[in-house]
PDB file of C-alpha atoms in Angstrom:
ATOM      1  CA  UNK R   7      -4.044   1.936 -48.259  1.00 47.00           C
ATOM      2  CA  UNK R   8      -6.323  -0.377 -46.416  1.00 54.00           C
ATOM      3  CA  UNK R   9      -5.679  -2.369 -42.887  1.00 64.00           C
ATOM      4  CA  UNK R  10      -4.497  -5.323 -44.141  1.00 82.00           C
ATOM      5  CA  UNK R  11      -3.255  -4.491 -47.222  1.00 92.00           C
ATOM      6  CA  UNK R  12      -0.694  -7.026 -46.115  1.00 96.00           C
ATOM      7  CA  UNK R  13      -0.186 -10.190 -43.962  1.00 94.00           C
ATOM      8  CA  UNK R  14       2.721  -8.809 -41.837  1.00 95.00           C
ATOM      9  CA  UNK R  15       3.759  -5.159 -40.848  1.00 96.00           C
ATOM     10  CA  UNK R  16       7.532  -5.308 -39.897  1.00 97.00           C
ATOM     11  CA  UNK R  17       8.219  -2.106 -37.919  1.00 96.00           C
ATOM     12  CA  UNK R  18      11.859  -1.066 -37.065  1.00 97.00           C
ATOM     13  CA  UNK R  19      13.131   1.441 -35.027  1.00 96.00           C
ATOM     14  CA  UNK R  20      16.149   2.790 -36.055  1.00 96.00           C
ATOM     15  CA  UNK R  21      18.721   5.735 -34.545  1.00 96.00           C
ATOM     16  CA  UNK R  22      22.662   5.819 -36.275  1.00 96.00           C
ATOM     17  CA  UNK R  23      22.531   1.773 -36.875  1.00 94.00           C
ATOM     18  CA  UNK R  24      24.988   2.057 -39.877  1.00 90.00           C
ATOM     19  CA  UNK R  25      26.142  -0.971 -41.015  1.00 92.00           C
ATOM     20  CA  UNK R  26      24.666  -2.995 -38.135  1.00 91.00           C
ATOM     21  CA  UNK R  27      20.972  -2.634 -39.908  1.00 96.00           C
ATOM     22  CA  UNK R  28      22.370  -4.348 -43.141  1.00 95.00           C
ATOM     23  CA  UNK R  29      22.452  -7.888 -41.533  1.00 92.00           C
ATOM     24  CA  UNK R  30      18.075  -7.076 -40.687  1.00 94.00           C
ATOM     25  CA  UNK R  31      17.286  -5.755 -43.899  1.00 97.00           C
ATOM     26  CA  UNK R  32      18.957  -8.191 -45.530  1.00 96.00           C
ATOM     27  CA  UNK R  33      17.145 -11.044 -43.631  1.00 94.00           C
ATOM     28  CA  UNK R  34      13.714  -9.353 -45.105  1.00 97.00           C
ATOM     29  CA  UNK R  35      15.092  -9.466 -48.159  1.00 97.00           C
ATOM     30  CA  UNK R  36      15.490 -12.945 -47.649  1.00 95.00           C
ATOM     31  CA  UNK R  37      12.347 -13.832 -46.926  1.00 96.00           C
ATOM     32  CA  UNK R  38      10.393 -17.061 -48.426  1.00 96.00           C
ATOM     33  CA  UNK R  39       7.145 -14.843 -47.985  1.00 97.00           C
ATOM     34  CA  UNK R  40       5.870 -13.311 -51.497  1.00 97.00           C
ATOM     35  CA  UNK R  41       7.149  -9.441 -50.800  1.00 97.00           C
ATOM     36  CA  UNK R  42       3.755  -8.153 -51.968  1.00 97.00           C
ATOM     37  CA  UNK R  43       2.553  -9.372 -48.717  1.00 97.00           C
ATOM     38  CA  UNK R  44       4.612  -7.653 -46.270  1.00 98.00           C
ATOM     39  CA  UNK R  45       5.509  -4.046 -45.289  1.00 98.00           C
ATOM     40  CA  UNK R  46       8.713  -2.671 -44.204  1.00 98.00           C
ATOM     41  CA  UNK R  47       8.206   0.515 -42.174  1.00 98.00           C
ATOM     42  CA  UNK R  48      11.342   1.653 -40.895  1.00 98.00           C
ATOM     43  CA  UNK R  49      10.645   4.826 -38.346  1.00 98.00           C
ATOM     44  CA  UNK R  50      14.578   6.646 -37.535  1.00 97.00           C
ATOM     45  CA  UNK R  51      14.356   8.540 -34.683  1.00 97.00           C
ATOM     46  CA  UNK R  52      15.949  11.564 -36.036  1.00 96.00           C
ATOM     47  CA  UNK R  53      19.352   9.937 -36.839  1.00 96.00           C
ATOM     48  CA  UNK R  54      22.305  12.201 -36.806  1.00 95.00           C
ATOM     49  CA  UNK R  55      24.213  10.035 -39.404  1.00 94.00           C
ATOM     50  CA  UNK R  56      22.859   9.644 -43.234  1.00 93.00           C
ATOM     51  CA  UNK R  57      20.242   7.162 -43.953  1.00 95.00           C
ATOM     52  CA  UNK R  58      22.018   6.369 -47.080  1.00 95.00           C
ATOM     53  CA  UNK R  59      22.288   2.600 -46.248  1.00 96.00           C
ATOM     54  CA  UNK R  60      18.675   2.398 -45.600  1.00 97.00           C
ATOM     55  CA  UNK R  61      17.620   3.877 -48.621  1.00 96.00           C
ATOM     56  CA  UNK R  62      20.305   1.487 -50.814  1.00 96.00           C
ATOM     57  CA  UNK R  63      17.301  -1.279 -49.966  1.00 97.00           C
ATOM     58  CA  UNK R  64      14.257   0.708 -51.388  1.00 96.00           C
ATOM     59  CA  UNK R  65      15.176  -1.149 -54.516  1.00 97.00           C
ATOM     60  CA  UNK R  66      15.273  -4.683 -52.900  1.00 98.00           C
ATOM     61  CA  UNK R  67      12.597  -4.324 -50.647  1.00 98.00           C
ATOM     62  CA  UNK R  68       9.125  -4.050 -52.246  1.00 97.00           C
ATOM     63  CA  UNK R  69       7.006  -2.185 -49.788  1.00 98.00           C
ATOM     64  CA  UNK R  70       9.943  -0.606 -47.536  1.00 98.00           C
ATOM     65  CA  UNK R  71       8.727   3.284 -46.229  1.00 97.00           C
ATOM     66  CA  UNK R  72      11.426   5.608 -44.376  1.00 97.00           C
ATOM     67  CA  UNK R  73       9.628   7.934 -41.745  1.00 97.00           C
ATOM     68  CA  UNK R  74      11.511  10.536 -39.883  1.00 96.00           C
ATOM     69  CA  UNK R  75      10.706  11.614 -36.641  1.00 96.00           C
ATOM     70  CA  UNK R  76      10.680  15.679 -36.432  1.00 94.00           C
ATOM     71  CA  UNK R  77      12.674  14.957 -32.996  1.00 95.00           C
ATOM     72  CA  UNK R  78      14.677  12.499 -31.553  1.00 94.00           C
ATOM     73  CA  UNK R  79      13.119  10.676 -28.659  1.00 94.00           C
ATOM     74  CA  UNK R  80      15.975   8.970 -27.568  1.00 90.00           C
ATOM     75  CA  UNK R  81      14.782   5.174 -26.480  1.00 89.00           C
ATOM     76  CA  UNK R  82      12.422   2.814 -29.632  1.00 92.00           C
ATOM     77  CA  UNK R  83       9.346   2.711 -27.789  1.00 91.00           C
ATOM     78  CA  UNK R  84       7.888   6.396 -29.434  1.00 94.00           C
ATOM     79  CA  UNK R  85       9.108   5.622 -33.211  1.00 96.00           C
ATOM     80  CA  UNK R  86       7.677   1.971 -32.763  1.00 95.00           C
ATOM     81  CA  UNK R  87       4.300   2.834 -32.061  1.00 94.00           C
ATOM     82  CA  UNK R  88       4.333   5.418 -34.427  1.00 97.00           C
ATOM     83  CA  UNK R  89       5.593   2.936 -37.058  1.00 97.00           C
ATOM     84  CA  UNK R  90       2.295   0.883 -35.514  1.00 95.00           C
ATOM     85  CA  UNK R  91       0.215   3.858 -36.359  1.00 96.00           C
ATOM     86  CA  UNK R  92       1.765   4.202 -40.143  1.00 96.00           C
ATOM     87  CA  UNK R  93       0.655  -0.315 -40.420  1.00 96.00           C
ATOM     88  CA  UNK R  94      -1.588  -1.353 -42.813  1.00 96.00           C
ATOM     89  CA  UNK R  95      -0.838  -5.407 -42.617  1.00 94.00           C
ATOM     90  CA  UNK R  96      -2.942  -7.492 -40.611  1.00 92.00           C
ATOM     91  CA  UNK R  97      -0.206  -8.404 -38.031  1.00 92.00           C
ATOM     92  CA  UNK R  98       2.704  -6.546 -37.203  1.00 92.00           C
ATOM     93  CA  UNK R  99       5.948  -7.476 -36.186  1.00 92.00           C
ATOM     94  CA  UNK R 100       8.407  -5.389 -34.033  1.00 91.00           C
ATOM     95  CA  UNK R 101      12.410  -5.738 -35.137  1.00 91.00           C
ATOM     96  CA  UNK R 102      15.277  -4.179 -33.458  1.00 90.00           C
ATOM     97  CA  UNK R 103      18.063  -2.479 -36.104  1.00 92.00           C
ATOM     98  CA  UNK R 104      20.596  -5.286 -35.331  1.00 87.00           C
ATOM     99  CA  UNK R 105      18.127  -8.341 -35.270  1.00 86.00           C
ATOM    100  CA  UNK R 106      18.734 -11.304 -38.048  1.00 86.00           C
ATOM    101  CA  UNK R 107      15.393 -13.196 -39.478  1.00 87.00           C
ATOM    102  CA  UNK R 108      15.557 -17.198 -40.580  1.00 86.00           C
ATOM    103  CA  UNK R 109      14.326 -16.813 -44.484  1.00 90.00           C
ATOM    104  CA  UNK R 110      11.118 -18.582 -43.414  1.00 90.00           C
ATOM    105  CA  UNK R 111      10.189 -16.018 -40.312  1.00 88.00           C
ATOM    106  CA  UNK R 112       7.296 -14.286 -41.543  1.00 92.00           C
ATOM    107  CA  UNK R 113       5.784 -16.934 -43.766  1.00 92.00           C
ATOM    108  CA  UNK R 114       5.795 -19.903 -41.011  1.00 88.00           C
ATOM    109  CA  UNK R 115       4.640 -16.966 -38.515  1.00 88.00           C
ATOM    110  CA  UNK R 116       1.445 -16.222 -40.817  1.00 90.00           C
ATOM    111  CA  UNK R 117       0.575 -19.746 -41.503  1.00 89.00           C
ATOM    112  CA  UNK R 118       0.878 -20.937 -37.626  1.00 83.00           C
ATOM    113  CA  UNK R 119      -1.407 -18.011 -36.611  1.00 84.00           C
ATOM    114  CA  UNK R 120      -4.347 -19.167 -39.267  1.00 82.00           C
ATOM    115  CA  UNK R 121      -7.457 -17.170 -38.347  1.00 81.00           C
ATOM    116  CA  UNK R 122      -7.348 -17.506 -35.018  1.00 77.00           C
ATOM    117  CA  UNK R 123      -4.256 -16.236 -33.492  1.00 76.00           C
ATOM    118  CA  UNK R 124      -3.842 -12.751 -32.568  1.00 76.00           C
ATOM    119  CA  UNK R 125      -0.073 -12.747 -31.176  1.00 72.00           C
ATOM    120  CA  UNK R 126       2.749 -14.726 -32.192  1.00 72.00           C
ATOM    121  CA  UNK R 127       6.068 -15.282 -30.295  1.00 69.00           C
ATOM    122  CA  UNK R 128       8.863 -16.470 -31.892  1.00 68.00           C
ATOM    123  CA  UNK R 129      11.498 -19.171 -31.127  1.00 62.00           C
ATOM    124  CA  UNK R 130      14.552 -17.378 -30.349  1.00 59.00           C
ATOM    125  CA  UNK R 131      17.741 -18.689 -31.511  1.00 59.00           C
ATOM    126  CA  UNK R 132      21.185 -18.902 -29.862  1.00 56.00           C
ATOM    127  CA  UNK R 133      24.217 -18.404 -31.856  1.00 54.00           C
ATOM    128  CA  UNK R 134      28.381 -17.583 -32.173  1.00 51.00           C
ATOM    129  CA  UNK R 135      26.877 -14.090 -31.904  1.00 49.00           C
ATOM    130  CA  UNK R 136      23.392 -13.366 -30.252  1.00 48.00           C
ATOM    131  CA  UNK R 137      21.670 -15.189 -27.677  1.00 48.00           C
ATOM    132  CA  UNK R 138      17.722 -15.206 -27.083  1.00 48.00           C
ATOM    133  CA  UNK R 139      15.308 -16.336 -24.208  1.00 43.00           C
ATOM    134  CA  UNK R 140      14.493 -20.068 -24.416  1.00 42.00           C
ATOM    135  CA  UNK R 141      12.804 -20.619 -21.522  1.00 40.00           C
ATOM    136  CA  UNK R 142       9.470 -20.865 -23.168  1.00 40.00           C
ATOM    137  CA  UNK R 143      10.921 -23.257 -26.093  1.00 44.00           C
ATOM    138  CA  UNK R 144      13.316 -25.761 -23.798  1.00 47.00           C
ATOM    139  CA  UNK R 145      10.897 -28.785 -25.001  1.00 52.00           C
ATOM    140  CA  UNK R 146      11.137 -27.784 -28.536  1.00 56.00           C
ATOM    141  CA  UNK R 147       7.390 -28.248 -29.029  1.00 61.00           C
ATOM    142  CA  UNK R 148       4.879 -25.287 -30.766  1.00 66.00           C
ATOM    143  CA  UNK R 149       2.630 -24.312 -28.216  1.00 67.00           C
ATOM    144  CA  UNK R 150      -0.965 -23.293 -29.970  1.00 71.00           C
ATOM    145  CA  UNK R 151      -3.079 -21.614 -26.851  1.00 72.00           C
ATOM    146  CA  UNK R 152      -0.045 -20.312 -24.634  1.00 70.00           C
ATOM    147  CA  UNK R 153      -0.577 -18.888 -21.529  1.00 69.00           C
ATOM    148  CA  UNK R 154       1.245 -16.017 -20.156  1.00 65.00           C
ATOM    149  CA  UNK R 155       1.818 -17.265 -16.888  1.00 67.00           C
ATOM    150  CA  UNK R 156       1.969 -21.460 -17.144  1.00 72.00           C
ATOM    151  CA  UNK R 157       4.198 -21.205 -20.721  1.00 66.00           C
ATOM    152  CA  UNK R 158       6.585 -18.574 -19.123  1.00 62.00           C
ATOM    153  CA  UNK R 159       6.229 -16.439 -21.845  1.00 61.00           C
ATOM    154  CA  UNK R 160       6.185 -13.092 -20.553  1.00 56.00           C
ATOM    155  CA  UNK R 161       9.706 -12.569 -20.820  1.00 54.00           C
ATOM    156  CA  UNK R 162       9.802 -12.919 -24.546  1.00 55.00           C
ATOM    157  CA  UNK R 163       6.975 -10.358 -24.920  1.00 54.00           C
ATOM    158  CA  UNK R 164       8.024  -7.085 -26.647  1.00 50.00           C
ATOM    159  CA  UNK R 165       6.630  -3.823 -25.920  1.00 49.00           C
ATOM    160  CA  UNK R 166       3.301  -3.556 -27.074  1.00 46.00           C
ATOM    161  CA  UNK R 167       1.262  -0.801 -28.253  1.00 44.00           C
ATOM    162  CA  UNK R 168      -2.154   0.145 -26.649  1.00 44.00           C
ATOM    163  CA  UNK R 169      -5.504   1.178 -28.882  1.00 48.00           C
ATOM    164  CA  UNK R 170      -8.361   2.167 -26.758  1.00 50.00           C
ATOM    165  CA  UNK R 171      -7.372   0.663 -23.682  1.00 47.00           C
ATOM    166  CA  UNK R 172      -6.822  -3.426 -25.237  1.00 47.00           C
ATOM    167  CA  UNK R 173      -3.668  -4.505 -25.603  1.00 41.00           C
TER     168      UNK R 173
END
């Protein structure tokens, strides 16, 4: 496999989700995007529960991989960037176990960066059950060339993975 084999790299970490990861793999499943252009690379940090409701989607997901860390790390950030390491799509997008994607995410994500983004941050949604930071979004607008500091987006940034000092 090649670096960017596909558009979008969707790395979860996952530790004894059980049901709970059924409501994010079904949102990729979802997904408007054509599934030969996205990877799935789930990265379980040495679960102590069976990984049998995981594996139930490696018939619905097209390019969905199951890594296994040889030890459990016990907090997302080590099994992430490994999951980073594993990417081959030209951006990559970090999902918590539990999170739910609109059917659109990853294609309107792709076509709003073009050629000349290299982050995206997503509009969070509030609803009956989860509850995201808005503070960048309040004017409802799509902001192009954000700035960390005049947007107020650094709260919605995720952890990030560092290759050779740029971030």
């Amino acid at each position: 496999m090649n670096q960017d084999e596909f558009k979008v790299s969707v790395v979860i970490a996952h530790y004894n989700a059980g049901n709970y990861i059924r409501k994010a793999l079904d949102s990729l499943v979802r997904q408007t995007m054509n599934q030969d252009d996205f990877e799935v690379i789930i990265v379980d940090d040495k679960s102590t529960k069976p990984l049998d409701i995981i594996q139930e989607y490696e018939s619905k997901i097209k390019h969905l991989r199951i890594v296994v860390e040889y030890q459990n790390h016990g907090y997302p950030s080590i099994p992430r960037n490994h999951g980073i390491a594993k990417a081959h799509g030209t951006f990559i997008m970090l999902m918590d176990q539990d999170d739910n994607l609109a059917d659109d995410t990853l294609l309107t994500f792709v076509e709003f960066a073009g050629d000349d983004s290299d982050v995206i941050i997503g509009k969070y949604a509030e609803g009956k059950m989860y509850n995201g930071t808005q503070v960048p979004f309040k004017n409802g607008t799509n902001i192009k060339d954000a700035s960390i500091i005049t947007d107020h987006i650094l709260s919605t940034l995720a952890p990030i993975r560092c290759i050779d000092g740029r971030c």
